[in-house]
Amino acid sequence: MDLEQSRFNMVEQQIRTWEVLDQEILKLLFEVRREEFVPAAYRSLAFVDMEIPLGYGEVMLAPKLEARILQEVQVKKTDRILEVGSGSGYLTALLARTGEHVYSVEIVPELKAMAEKNLYAHDIANVTLETGDAARGWPRHGPYDVIVLTGSTPVLPEAFQNTLKAGGRLFAVVGDVPVMQAMLVTCVKPEEEDGAGAYNAVGLFETCITPLKNAEQPTRFTF
């Protein structure tokens, strides 16, 4: 397999056509070698438009979705980022290359170890990896400039938006199968002791991804 041709095709045929046109992001996708974050058994599928199994019921997101997330949250060099779900560490690496520091929380210890190994191999040191359940928030290192949920949640917990700084951006996929909506929530005014914060939520596109383990559930009526 010609890796560089496959990488080029991924960027040109999948990612550009999905409205990812930020030149810095496209350049980064050539620099951070995606195939080296993919489990060996699936390495030949590293550039295919699909989710890749990581084991433990988790997957690596499709390349175009990873790129679109990066474009939507508009990471700055000074940003402190929370990532919920480290997976193989690939999106973690992309966020780390664009921001100041990433706090990435993974509920599966074996995947945390995988991400740790992959990030170390790529000399990415501005990441704090932690094992834990962050499906309903992770205020420990907040407030954050950017929050990215790599799994879906039927209900978006307020704890996430409440740990955004002013101007902070939150990406989440909200809903249940078969209808989920990618959302971008921006903090206009942080929550303060004397009153609630102000947030702007925009629906970006429909998609369907694996739910976060222990994600918050809506109240469901039974008859």
mmCIF file of C-alpha atoms in Angstrom:
data_model
loop_
_atom_site.group_PDB
_atom_site.id
_atom_site.type_symbol
_atom_site.label_atom_id
_atom_site.label_comp_id
_atom_site.label_asym_id
_atom_site.label_seq_id
_atom_site.Cartn_x
_atom_site.Cartn_y
_atom_site.Cartn_z
ATOM 1 C CA MET A 1 0.000 0.000 0.000
ATOM 2 C CA ASP A 2 1.312 3.448 -0.932
ATOM 3 C CA LEU A 3 0.773 5.191 2.405
ATOM 4 C CA GLU A 4 1.346 8.724 1.181
ATOM 5 C CA GLN A 5 -0.999 8.309 -1.778
ATOM 6 C CA SER A 6 -3.628 6.819 0.533
ATOM 7 C CA ARG A 7 -3.196 9.720 2.957
ATOM 8 C CA PHE A 8 -3.515 12.213 0.116
ATOM 9 C CA ASN A 9 -6.681 10.504 -1.121
ATOM 10 C CA MET A 10 -8.162 10.564 2.393
ATOM 11 C CA VAL A 11 -7.608 14.303 2.687
ATOM 12 C CA GLU A 12 -8.739 15.191 -0.829
ATOM 13 C CA GLN A 13 -11.666 12.792 -1.288
ATOM 14 C CA GLN A 14 -13.094 12.454 2.239
ATOM 15 C CA ILE A 15 -12.049 15.455 4.280
ATOM 16 C CA ARG A 16 -12.055 18.376 1.849
ATOM 17 C CA THR A 17 -15.392 17.224 0.454
ATOM 18 C CA TRP A 18 -16.819 17.331 3.998
ATOM 19 C CA GLU A 19 -16.202 21.073 4.167
ATOM 20 C CA VAL A 20 -12.911 20.879 6.058
ATOM 21 C CA LEU A 21 -10.925 23.581 4.291
ATOM 22 C CA ASP A 22 -8.694 24.970 7.062
ATOM 23 C CA GLN A 23 -5.193 24.685 5.594
ATOM 24 C CA GLU A 24 -3.507 24.276 8.986
ATOM 25 C CA ILE A 25 -5.728 21.294 9.805
ATOM 26 C CA LEU A 26 -5.170 19.705 6.392
ATOM 27 C CA LYS A 27 -1.413 20.148 6.826
ATOM 28 C CA LEU A 28 -1.578 18.549 10.278
ATOM 29 C CA LEU A 29 -3.300 15.475 8.852
ATOM 30 C CA PHE A 30 -0.241 14.894 6.680
ATOM 31 C CA GLU A 31 2.130 15.385 9.621
ATOM 32 C CA VAL A 32 0.491 13.198 12.305
ATOM 33 C CA ARG A 33 0.629 9.691 10.881
ATOM 34 C CA ARG A 34 -2.822 8.229 11.472
ATOM 35 C CA GLU A 35 -1.843 4.658 10.611
ATOM 36 C CA GLU A 36 0.524 4.598 13.597
ATOM 37 C CA PHE A 37 -2.433 5.122 15.974
ATOM 38 C CA VAL A 38 -4.512 2.317 14.447
ATOM 39 C CA PRO A 39 -4.376 -1.215 15.939
ATOM 40 C CA ALA A 40 -2.045 -3.399 13.845
ATOM 41 C CA ALA A 41 -4.865 -5.691 12.680
ATOM 42 C CA TYR A 42 -6.664 -2.749 11.036
ATOM 43 C CA ARG A 43 -3.709 -0.707 9.797
ATOM 44 C CA SER A 44 -4.634 -1.283 6.156
ATOM 45 C CA LEU A 45 -7.925 0.536 6.883
ATOM 46 C CA ALA A 46 -6.287 3.601 8.452
ATOM 47 C CA PHE A 47 -7.381 5.948 5.653
ATOM 48 C CA VAL A 48 -10.788 4.429 4.897
ATOM 49 C CA ASP A 49 -13.992 6.390 5.580
ATOM 50 C CA MET A 50 -15.083 4.227 8.522
ATOM 51 C CA GLU A 51 -14.820 3.764 12.269
ATOM 52 C CA ILE A 52 -12.038 1.387 13.317
ATOM 53 C CA PRO A 53 -12.534 -1.063 16.218
ATOM 54 C CA LEU A 54 -10.246 -0.495 19.200
ATOM 55 C CA GLY A 55 -11.634 -3.304 21.338
ATOM 56 C CA TYR A 56 -13.599 -3.000 24.591
ATOM 57 C CA GLY A 57 -16.641 -1.819 22.619
ATOM 58 C CA GLU A 58 -14.866 1.371 21.510
ATOM 59 C CA VAL A 59 -13.926 2.699 18.073
ATOM 60 C CA MET A 60 -11.665 5.226 16.407
ATOM 61 C CA LEU A 61 -13.808 7.889 14.740
ATOM 62 C CA ALA A 62 -13.892 8.201 10.947
ATOM 63 C CA PRO A 63 -11.135 10.509 9.592
ATOM 64 C CA LYS A 64 -13.540 13.138 8.255
ATOM 65 C CA LEU A 65 -15.277 13.463 11.622
ATOM 66 C CA GLU A 66 -11.969 13.901 13.465
ATOM 67 C CA ALA A 67 -10.978 16.638 11.018
ATOM 68 C CA ARG A 68 -14.377 18.329 11.220
ATOM 69 C CA ILE A 69 -14.232 18.367 15.026
ATOM 70 C CA LEU A 70 -10.865 20.127 14.864
ATOM 71 C CA GLN A 71 -12.199 22.714 12.462
ATOM 72 C CA GLU A 72 -15.364 23.392 14.479
ATOM 73 C CA VAL A 73 -13.662 23.968 17.850
ATOM 74 C CA GLN A 74 -10.996 26.270 16.346
ATOM 75 C CA VAL A 75 -8.220 25.434 18.783
ATOM 76 C CA LYS A 76 -5.757 28.214 19.623
ATOM 77 C CA LYS A 77 -2.169 27.772 20.792
ATOM 78 C CA THR A 78 -3.103 29.013 24.285
ATOM 79 C CA ASP A 79 -6.107 26.684 24.736
ATOM 80 C CA ARG A 80 -6.555 24.217 27.575
ATOM 81 C CA ILE A 81 -8.582 21.298 26.254
ATOM 82 C CA LEU A 82 -10.661 18.528 27.810
ATOM 83 C CA GLU A 83 -11.113 15.393 25.702
ATOM 84 C CA VAL A 84 -13.616 12.807 26.932
ATOM 85 C CA GLY A 85 -12.509 9.441 25.516
ATOM 86 C CA SER A 86 -8.836 9.076 24.569
ATOM 87 C CA GLY A 87 -9.260 6.017 22.357
ATOM 88 C CA SER A 88 -5.995 5.309 20.531
ATOM 89 C CA GLY A 89 -4.738 8.848 21.158
ATOM 90 C CA TYR A 90 -4.979 10.082 17.570
ATOM 91 C CA LEU A 91 -7.472 12.897 18.089
ATOM 92 C CA THR A 92 -5.643 13.632 21.345
ATOM 93 C CA ALA A 93 -2.466 14.114 19.309
ATOM 94 C CA LEU A 94 -4.169 16.446 16.841
ATOM 95 C CA LEU A 95 -5.609 18.544 19.675
ATOM 96 C CA ALA A 96 -2.247 18.623 21.445
ATOM 97 C CA ARG A 97 -0.466 19.801 18.306
ATOM 98 C CA THR A 98 -2.865 22.736 18.008
ATOM 99 C CA GLY A 99 -3.447 23.709 21.667
ATOM 100 C CA GLU A 100 -1.440 24.375 24.836
ATOM 101 C CA HIS A 101 -2.441 21.332 26.894
ATOM 102 C CA VAL A 102 -4.908 18.450 26.597
ATOM 103 C CA TYR A 103 -6.506 16.712 29.567
ATOM 104 C CA SER A 104 -7.786 13.439 28.136
ATOM 105 C CA VAL A 105 -9.919 11.067 30.213
ATOM 106 C CA GLU A 106 -10.434 7.426 29.202
ATOM 107 C CA ILE A 107 -12.742 5.024 31.057
ATOM 108 C CA VAL A 108 -11.019 1.871 29.733
ATOM 109 C CA PRO A 109 -7.560 1.429 31.324
ATOM 110 C CA GLU A 110 -6.259 -0.634 28.393
ATOM 111 C CA LEU A 111 -7.131 2.147 25.931
ATOM 112 C CA LYS A 112 -5.532 4.741 28.189
ATOM 113 C CA ALA A 113 -2.362 2.624 28.037
ATOM 114 C CA MET A 114 -2.642 2.418 24.220
ATOM 115 C CA ALA A 115 -3.014 6.184 23.908
ATOM 116 C CA GLU A 116 -0.099 6.733 26.289
ATOM 117 C CA LYS A 117 2.168 4.489 24.235
ATOM 118 C CA ASN A 118 1.163 6.126 20.939
ATOM 119 C CA LEU A 119 1.584 9.685 22.216
ATOM 120 C CA TYR A 120 4.990 8.848 23.721
ATOM 121 C CA ALA A 121 6.094 7.346 20.392
ATOM 122 C CA HIS A 122 5.237 10.627 18.687
ATOM 123 C CA ASP A 123 6.962 12.841 21.289
ATOM 124 C CA ILE A 124 3.711 14.507 22.299
ATOM 125 C CA ALA A 125 4.184 15.611 25.896
ATOM 126 C CA ASN A 126 1.572 18.350 26.449
ATOM 127 C CA VAL A 127 -1.118 15.814 27.372
ATOM 128 C CA THR A 128 -2.338 14.610 30.767
ATOM 129 C CA LEU A 129 -3.973 11.187 30.376
ATOM 130 C CA GLU A 130 -6.249 10.002 33.163
ATOM 131 C CA THR A 131 -8.382 6.928 33.743
ATOM 132 C CA GLY A 132 -11.903 7.817 34.816
ATOM 133 C CA ASP A 133 -15.552 8.288 33.949
ATOM 134 C CA ALA A 134 -15.966 11.757 32.474
ATOM 135 C CA ALA A 135 -19.278 11.113 30.667
ATOM 136 C CA ARG A 136 -21.047 13.604 32.941
ATOM 137 C CA GLY A 137 -18.261 16.138 33.321
ATOM 138 C CA TRP A 138 -14.648 16.432 34.471
ATOM 139 C CA PRO A 139 -14.186 19.754 36.331
ATOM 140 C CA ARG A 140 -10.835 18.731 37.871
ATOM 141 C CA HIS A 141 -8.677 20.823 35.530
ATOM 142 C CA GLY A 142 -11.304 23.355 34.449
ATOM 143 C CA PRO A 143 -12.288 25.805 33.319
ATOM 144 C CA TYR A 144 -11.454 24.811 29.743
ATOM 145 C CA ASP A 145 -11.194 26.672 26.453
ATOM 146 C CA VAL A 146 -12.270 23.605 24.461
ATOM 147 C CA ILE A 147 -14.144 20.416 25.368
ATOM 148 C CA VAL A 148 -14.533 17.500 22.939
ATOM 149 C CA LEU A 149 -16.724 14.460 23.592
ATOM 150 C CA THR A 150 -15.581 11.593 21.358
ATOM 151 C CA GLY A 151 -18.693 9.505 22.076
ATOM 152 C CA SER A 152 -22.344 10.464 21.859
ATOM 153 C CA THR A 153 -24.616 11.314 24.776
ATOM 154 C CA PRO A 154 -28.450 11.183 24.768
ATOM 155 C CA VAL A 155 -28.493 14.296 26.976
ATOM 156 C CA LEU A 156 -25.714 16.890 27.196
ATOM 157 C CA PRO A 157 -24.900 17.353 30.904
ATOM 158 C CA GLU A 158 -24.776 20.980 32.041
ATOM 159 C CA ALA A 159 -21.539 20.174 33.863
ATOM 160 C CA PHE A 160 -19.662 20.478 30.567
ATOM 161 C CA GLN A 161 -20.862 23.926 29.584
ATOM 162 C CA ASN A 162 -20.413 25.077 33.190
ATOM 163 C CA THR A 163 -16.674 24.339 32.953
ATOM 164 C CA LEU A 164 -16.149 26.426 29.797
ATOM 165 C CA LYS A 165 -14.266 29.708 29.936
ATOM 166 C CA ALA A 166 -15.735 32.789 28.268
ATOM 167 C CA GLY A 167 -15.474 32.129 24.547
ATOM 168 C CA GLY A 168 -14.941 28.421 25.190
ATOM 169 C CA ARG A 169 -16.214 25.834 22.675
ATOM 170 C CA LEU A 170 -17.784 22.443 23.341
ATOM 171 C CA PHE A 171 -18.264 19.772 20.663
ATOM 172 C CA ALA A 172 -20.710 16.970 21.381
ATOM 173 C CA VAL A 173 -22.874 14.518 19.469
ATOM 174 C CA VAL A 174 -26.271 14.492 21.190
ATOM 175 C CA GLY A 175 -29.168 12.074 20.768
ATOM 176 C CA ASP A 176 -30.065 8.415 20.426
ATOM 177 C CA VAL A 177 -29.784 5.982 17.514
ATOM 178 C CA PRO A 178 -30.797 6.561 14.756
ATOM 179 C CA VAL A 179 -30.950 10.366 15.103
ATOM 180 C CA MET A 180 -27.982 12.212 16.584
ATOM 181 C CA GLN A 181 -26.931 15.817 16.084
ATOM 182 C CA ALA A 182 -23.393 17.188 16.251
ATOM 183 C CA MET A 183 -23.532 20.356 18.354
ATOM 184 C CA LEU A 184 -21.184 23.259 18.998
ATOM 185 C CA VAL A 185 -21.852 25.086 22.259
ATOM 186 C CA THR A 186 -20.064 28.389 22.825
ATOM 187 C CA CYS A 187 -19.826 30.078 26.225
ATOM 188 C CA VAL A 188 -20.890 33.714 25.852
ATOM 189 C CA LYS A 189 -20.730 34.385 29.587
ATOM 190 C CA PRO A 190 -19.477 31.865 32.180
ATOM 191 C CA GLU A 191 -21.663 30.832 35.062
ATOM 192 C CA GLU A 192 -21.011 32.986 38.137
ATOM 193 C CA GLU A 193 -22.159 32.923 41.731
ATOM 194 C CA ASP A 194 -24.638 35.719 41.095
ATOM 195 C CA GLY A 195 -26.377 34.099 38.129
ATOM 196 C CA ALA A 196 -26.447 31.574 35.301
ATOM 197 C CA GLY A 197 -24.075 31.679 32.381
ATOM 198 C CA ALA A 198 -25.048 32.356 28.771
ATOM 199 C CA TYR A 199 -24.401 29.829 26.009
ATOM 200 C CA ASN A 200 -25.003 29.620 22.292
ATOM 201 C CA ALA A 201 -25.744 26.169 20.840
ATOM 202 C CA VAL A 202 -25.622 25.460 17.092
ATOM 203 C CA GLY A 203 -26.576 22.214 15.336
ATOM 204 C CA LEU A 204 -23.841 21.330 12.845
ATOM 205 C CA PHE A 205 -24.807 18.092 11.097
ATOM 206 C CA GLU A 206 -26.437 14.726 11.693
ATOM 207 C CA THR A 207 -24.242 11.750 12.446
ATOM 208 C CA CYS A 208 -24.260 8.571 14.525
ATOM 209 C CA ILE A 209 -21.396 7.471 16.785
ATOM 210 C CA THR A 210 -20.859 5.073 19.685
ATOM 211 C CA PRO A 211 -22.302 6.361 22.988
ATOM 212 C CA LEU A 212 -20.079 7.220 25.911
ATOM 213 C CA LYS A 213 -20.150 4.589 28.629
ATOM 214 C CA ASN A 214 -22.406 5.747 31.500
ATOM 215 C CA ALA A 215 -23.702 8.706 29.476
ATOM 216 C CA GLU A 216 -26.498 10.679 31.107
ATOM 217 C CA GLN A 217 -29.936 9.413 30.091
ATOM 218 C CA PRO A 218 -33.120 11.429 29.574
ATOM 219 C CA THR A 219 -36.186 10.815 31.664
ATOM 220 C CA ARG A 220 -38.057 8.131 29.746
ATOM 221 C CA PHE A 221 -41.803 7.785 30.237
ATOM 222 C CA THR A 222 -43.252 4.326 30.733
ATOM 223 C CA PHE A 223 -46.892 3.435 30.294
#
